[in-house]
Tab-separated table of C-alpha atoms in Angstrom:
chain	number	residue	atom	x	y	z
Z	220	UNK	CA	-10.233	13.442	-1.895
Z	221	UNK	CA	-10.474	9.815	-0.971
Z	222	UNK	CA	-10.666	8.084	-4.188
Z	223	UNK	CA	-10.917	4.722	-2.430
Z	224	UNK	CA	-12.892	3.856	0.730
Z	225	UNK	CA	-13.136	1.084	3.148
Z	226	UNK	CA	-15.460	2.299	5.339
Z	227	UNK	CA	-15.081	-0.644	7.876
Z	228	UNK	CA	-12.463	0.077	9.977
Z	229	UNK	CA	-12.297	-3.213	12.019
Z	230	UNK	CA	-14.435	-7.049	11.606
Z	231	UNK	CA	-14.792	-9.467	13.512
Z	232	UNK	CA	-15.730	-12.925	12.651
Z	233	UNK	CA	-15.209	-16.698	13.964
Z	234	UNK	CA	-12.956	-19.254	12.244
Z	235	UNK	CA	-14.316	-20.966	9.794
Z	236	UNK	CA	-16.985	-18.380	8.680
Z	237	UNK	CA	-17.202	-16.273	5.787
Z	238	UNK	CA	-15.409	-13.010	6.146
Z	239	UNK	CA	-16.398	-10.147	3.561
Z	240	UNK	CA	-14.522	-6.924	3.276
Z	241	UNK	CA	-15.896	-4.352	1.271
Z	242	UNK	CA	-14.323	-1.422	-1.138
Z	243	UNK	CA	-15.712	1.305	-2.651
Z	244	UNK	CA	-14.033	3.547	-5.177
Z	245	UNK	CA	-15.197	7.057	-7.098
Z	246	UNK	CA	-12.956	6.928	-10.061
Z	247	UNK	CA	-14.325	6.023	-13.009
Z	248	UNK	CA	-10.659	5.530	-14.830
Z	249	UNK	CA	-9.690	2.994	-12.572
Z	250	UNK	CA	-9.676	-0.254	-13.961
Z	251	UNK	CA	-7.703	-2.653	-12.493
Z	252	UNK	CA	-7.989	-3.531	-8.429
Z	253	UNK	CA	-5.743	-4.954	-5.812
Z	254	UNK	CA	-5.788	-6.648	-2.126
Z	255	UNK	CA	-3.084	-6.417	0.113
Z	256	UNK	CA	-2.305	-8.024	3.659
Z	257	UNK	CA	-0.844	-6.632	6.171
Z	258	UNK	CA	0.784	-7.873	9.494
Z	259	UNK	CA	2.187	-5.583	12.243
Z	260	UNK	CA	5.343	-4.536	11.590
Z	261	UNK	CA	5.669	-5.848	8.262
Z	262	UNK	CA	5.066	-4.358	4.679
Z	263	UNK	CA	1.818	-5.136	3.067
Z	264	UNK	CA	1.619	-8.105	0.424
Z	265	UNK	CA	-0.268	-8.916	-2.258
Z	266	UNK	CA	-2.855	-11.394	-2.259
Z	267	UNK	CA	-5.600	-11.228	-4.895
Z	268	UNK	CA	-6.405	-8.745	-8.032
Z	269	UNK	CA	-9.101	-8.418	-10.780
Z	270	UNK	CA	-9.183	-6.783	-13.904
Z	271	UNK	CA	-12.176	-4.857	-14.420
Z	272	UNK	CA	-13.133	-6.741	-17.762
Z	273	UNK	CA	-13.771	-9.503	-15.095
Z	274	UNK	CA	-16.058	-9.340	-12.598
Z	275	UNK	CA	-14.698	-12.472	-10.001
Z	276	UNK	CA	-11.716	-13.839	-9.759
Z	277	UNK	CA	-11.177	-16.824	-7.072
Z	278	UNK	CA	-7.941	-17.615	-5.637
Z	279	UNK	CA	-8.220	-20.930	-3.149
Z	280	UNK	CA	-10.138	-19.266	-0.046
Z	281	UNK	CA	-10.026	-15.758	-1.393
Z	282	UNK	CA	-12.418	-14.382	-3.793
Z	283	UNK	CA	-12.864	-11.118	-5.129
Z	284	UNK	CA	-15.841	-9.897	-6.586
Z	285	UNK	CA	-16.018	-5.903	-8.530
Z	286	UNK	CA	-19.540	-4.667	-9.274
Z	287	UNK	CA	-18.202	-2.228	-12.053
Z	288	UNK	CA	-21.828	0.077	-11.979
Z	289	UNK	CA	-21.663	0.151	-8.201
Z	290	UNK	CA	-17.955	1.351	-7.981
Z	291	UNK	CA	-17.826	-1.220	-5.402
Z	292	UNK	CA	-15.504	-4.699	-4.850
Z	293	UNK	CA	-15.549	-6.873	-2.385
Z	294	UNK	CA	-12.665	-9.668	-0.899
Z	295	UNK	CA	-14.335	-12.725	0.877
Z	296	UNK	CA	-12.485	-15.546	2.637
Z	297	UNK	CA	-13.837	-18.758	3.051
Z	298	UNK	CA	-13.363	-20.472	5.565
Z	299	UNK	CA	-11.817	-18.019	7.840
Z	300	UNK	CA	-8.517	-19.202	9.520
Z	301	UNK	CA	-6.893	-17.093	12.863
Z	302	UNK	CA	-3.984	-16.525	10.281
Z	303	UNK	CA	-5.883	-14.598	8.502
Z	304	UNK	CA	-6.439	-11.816	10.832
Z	305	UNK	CA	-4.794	-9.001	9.559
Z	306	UNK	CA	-5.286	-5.218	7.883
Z	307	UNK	CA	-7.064	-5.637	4.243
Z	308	UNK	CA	-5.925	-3.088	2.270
Z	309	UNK	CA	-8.065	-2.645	-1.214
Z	310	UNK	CA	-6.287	-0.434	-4.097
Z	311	UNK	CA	-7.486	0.641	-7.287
Z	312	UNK	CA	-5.214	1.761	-10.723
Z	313	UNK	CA	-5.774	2.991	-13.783
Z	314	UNK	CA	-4.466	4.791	-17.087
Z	315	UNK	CA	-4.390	8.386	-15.431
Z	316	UNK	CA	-3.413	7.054	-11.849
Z	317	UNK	CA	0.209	6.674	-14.044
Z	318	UNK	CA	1.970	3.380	-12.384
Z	319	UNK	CA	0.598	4.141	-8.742
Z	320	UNK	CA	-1.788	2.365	-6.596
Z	321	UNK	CA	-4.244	4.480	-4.662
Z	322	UNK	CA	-4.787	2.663	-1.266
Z	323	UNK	CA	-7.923	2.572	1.075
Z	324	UNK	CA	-7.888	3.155	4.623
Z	325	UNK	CA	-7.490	-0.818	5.531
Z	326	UNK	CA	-9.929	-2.761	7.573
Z	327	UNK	CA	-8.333	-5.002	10.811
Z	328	UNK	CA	-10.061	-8.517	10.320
Z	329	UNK	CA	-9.682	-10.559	13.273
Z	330	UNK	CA	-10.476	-14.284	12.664
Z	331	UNK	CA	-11.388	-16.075	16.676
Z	332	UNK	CA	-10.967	-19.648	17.207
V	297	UNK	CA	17.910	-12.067	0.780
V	298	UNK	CA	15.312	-11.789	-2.444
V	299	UNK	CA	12.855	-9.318	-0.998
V	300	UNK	CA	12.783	-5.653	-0.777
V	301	UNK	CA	15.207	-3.792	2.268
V	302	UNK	CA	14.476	-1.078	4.151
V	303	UNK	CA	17.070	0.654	6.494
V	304	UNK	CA	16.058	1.765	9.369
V	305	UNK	CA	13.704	0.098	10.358
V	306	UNK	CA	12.972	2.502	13.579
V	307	UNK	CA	14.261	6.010	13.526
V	308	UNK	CA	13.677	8.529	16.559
V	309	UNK	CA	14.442	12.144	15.613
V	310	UNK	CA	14.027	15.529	16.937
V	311	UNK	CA	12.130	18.238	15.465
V	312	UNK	CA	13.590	19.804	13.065
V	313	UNK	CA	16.655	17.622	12.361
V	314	UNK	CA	16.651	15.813	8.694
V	315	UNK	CA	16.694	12.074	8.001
V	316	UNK	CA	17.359	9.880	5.474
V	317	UNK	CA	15.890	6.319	5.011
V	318	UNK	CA	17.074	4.156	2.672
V	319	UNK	CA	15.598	1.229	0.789
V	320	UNK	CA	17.287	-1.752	-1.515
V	321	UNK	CA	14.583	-2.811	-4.212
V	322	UNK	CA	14.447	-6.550	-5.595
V	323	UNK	CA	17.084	-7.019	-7.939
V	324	UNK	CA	16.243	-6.376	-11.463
V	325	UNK	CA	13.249	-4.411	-10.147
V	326	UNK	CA	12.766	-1.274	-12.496
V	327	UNK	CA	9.867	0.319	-10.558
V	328	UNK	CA	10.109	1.855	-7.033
V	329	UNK	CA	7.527	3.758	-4.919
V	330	UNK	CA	7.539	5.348	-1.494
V	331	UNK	CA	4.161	6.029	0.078
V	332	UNK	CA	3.806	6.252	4.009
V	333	UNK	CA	1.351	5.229	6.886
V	334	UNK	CA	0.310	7.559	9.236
V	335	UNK	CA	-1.503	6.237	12.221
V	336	UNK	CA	-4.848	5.162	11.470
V	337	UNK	CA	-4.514	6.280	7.598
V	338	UNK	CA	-4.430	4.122	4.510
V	339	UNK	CA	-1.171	4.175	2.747
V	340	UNK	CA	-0.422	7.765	0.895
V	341	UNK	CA	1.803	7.797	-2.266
V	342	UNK	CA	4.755	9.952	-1.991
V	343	UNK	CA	7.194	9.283	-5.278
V	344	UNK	CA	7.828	6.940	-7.664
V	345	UNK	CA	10.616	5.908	-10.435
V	346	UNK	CA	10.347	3.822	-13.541
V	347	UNK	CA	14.199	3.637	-15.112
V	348	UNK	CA	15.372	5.980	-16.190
V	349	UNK	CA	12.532	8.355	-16.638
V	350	UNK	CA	12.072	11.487	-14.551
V	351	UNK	CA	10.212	10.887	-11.330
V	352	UNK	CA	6.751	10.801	-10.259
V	353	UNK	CA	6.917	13.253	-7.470
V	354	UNK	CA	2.997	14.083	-7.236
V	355	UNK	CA	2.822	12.635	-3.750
V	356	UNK	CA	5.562	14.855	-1.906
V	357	UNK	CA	3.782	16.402	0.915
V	358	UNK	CA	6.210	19.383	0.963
V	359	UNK	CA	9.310	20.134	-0.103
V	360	UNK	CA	10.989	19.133	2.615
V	361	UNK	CA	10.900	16.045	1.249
V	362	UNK	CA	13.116	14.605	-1.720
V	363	UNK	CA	14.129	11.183	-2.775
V	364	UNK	CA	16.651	10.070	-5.459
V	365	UNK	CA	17.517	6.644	-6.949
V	366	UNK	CA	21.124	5.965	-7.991
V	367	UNK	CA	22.132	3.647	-10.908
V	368	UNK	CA	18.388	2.430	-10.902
V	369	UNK	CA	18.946	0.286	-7.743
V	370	UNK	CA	18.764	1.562	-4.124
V	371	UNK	CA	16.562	4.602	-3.168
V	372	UNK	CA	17.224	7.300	-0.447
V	373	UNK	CA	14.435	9.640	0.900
V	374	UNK	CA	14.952	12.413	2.820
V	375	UNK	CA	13.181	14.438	4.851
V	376	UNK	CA	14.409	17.790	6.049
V	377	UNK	CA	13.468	19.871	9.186
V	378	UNK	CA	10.984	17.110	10.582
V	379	UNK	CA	8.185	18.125	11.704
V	380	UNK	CA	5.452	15.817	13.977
V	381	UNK	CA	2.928	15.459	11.116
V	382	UNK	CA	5.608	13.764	9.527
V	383	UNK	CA	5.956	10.209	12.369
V	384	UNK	CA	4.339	7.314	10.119
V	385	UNK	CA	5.895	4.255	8.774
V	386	UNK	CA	7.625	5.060	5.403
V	387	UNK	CA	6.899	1.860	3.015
V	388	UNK	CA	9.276	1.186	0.247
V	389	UNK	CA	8.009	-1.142	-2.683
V	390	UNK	CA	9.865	-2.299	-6.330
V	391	UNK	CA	7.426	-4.042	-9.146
V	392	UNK	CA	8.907	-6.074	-11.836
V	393	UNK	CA	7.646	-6.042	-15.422
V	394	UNK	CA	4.581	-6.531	-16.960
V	395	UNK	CA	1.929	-4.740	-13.938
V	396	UNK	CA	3.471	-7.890	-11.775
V	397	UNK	CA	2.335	-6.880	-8.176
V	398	UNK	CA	4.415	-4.595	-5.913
V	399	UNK	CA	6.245	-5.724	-3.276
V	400	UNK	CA	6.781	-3.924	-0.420
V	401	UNK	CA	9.695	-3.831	2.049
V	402	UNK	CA	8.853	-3.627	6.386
V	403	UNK	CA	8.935	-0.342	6.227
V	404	UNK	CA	10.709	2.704	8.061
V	405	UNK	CA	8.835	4.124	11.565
V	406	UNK	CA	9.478	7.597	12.024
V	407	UNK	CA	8.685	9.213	15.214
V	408	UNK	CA	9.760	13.344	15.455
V	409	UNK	CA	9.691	14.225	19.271
């Protein structure tokens, strides 16, 4: 039961263009929503979250955006940088998830010059 | 070093043998989770410990797998008679108070031959 989805595996986009990963989720108890970067061979790290009494929250380039009646959120980065490319990993919490994150399936951006 | 330790970082075992990986959370860290990657999955929670309080152990595949955390610090998983399905990358993270953001270590890559 995959509670959260990212159902783009891989995007591709050039520097200094908008890139806009999507998220979908299925639990109605989550209620608080997380992205994570990762590079190869390193752990993920954090990078942006959003409560879901808000519905953007902007952080320099990144921005997410959570569409509460859609289940859905969205990161987008703008402008686009090479160091950027990475996995984007979405994850979703709540009162009955305990203290765990439940993680998507990651999408590989890849930023070209 | 201020960030979260994970030992090994590669591991190459035969079928059936046990391992143990190890992982050092941030100082003053109370939380610590374990999830793993397998190839081409999102990341999969596996255990997690808050203090003193008993474990969240919802996320053990099997149980072949254990973990234990002594004096509230460092964290040991183990993982007996390996079996194939079980080569991923075993991510350590430790979370501070107040929902701060984990903050996960390199990780562990397990490959059972």
């Amino acid at each position: 039961d995959q509670q959260v989805k990212q159902n783009s595996p891989s995007l591709s986009v050039q520097e200094g263009r908008i890139s806009i990963l999507n998220c979908d989720y299925t639990n109605s108890m989550f209620d608080y929503f997380l992205w994570y970067k990762k590079y190869p061979a390193e752990g993920p790290t954090f990078l942006i979250s959003i409560s879901s009494i808000k519905d953007k929250n902007e952080d320099g380039r990144f921005t997410v955006f959570l569409n509460k009646s859609a289940k859905h959120l969205s990161l987008h980065i703008v402008p686009s940088q090479p160091g950027d490319s990475a996995v984007y990993f979405c994850a979703a919490t709540g009162e009955t998830s305990g203290s765990r994150l439940t993680f998507g399936e990651g999408t590989q951006l890849t930023v070209n010059p | 070093g201020a960030g979260v330790s994970q030992s090994p970082s590669n591991k190459v075992t035969e079928k059936g043998k046990d391992v143990e990986l190890r992982c050092d959370p941030i100082s003053g860290h109370t939380a610590l989770y374990w999830y793993r990657q397998s190839l081409g999955q999102g990341l999969e929670f596996l255990i997690y410990f808050q203090g003193n309080s008993a474990p969240d152990k919802s996320g053990l595949p099997s149980d072949r797998f254990s973990a234990e955390r002594t004096g509230g610090s460092v964290s040991t998983l183990t993982i007996q008679r390996t079996q194939q399905e079980d080569s991923a990358v075993y991510l350590c993270a430790s979370r501070g108070p107040n929902n701060s953001p984990l903050h996960f270590g390199n990780g562990t890559r397990l490959t059972v031959t």
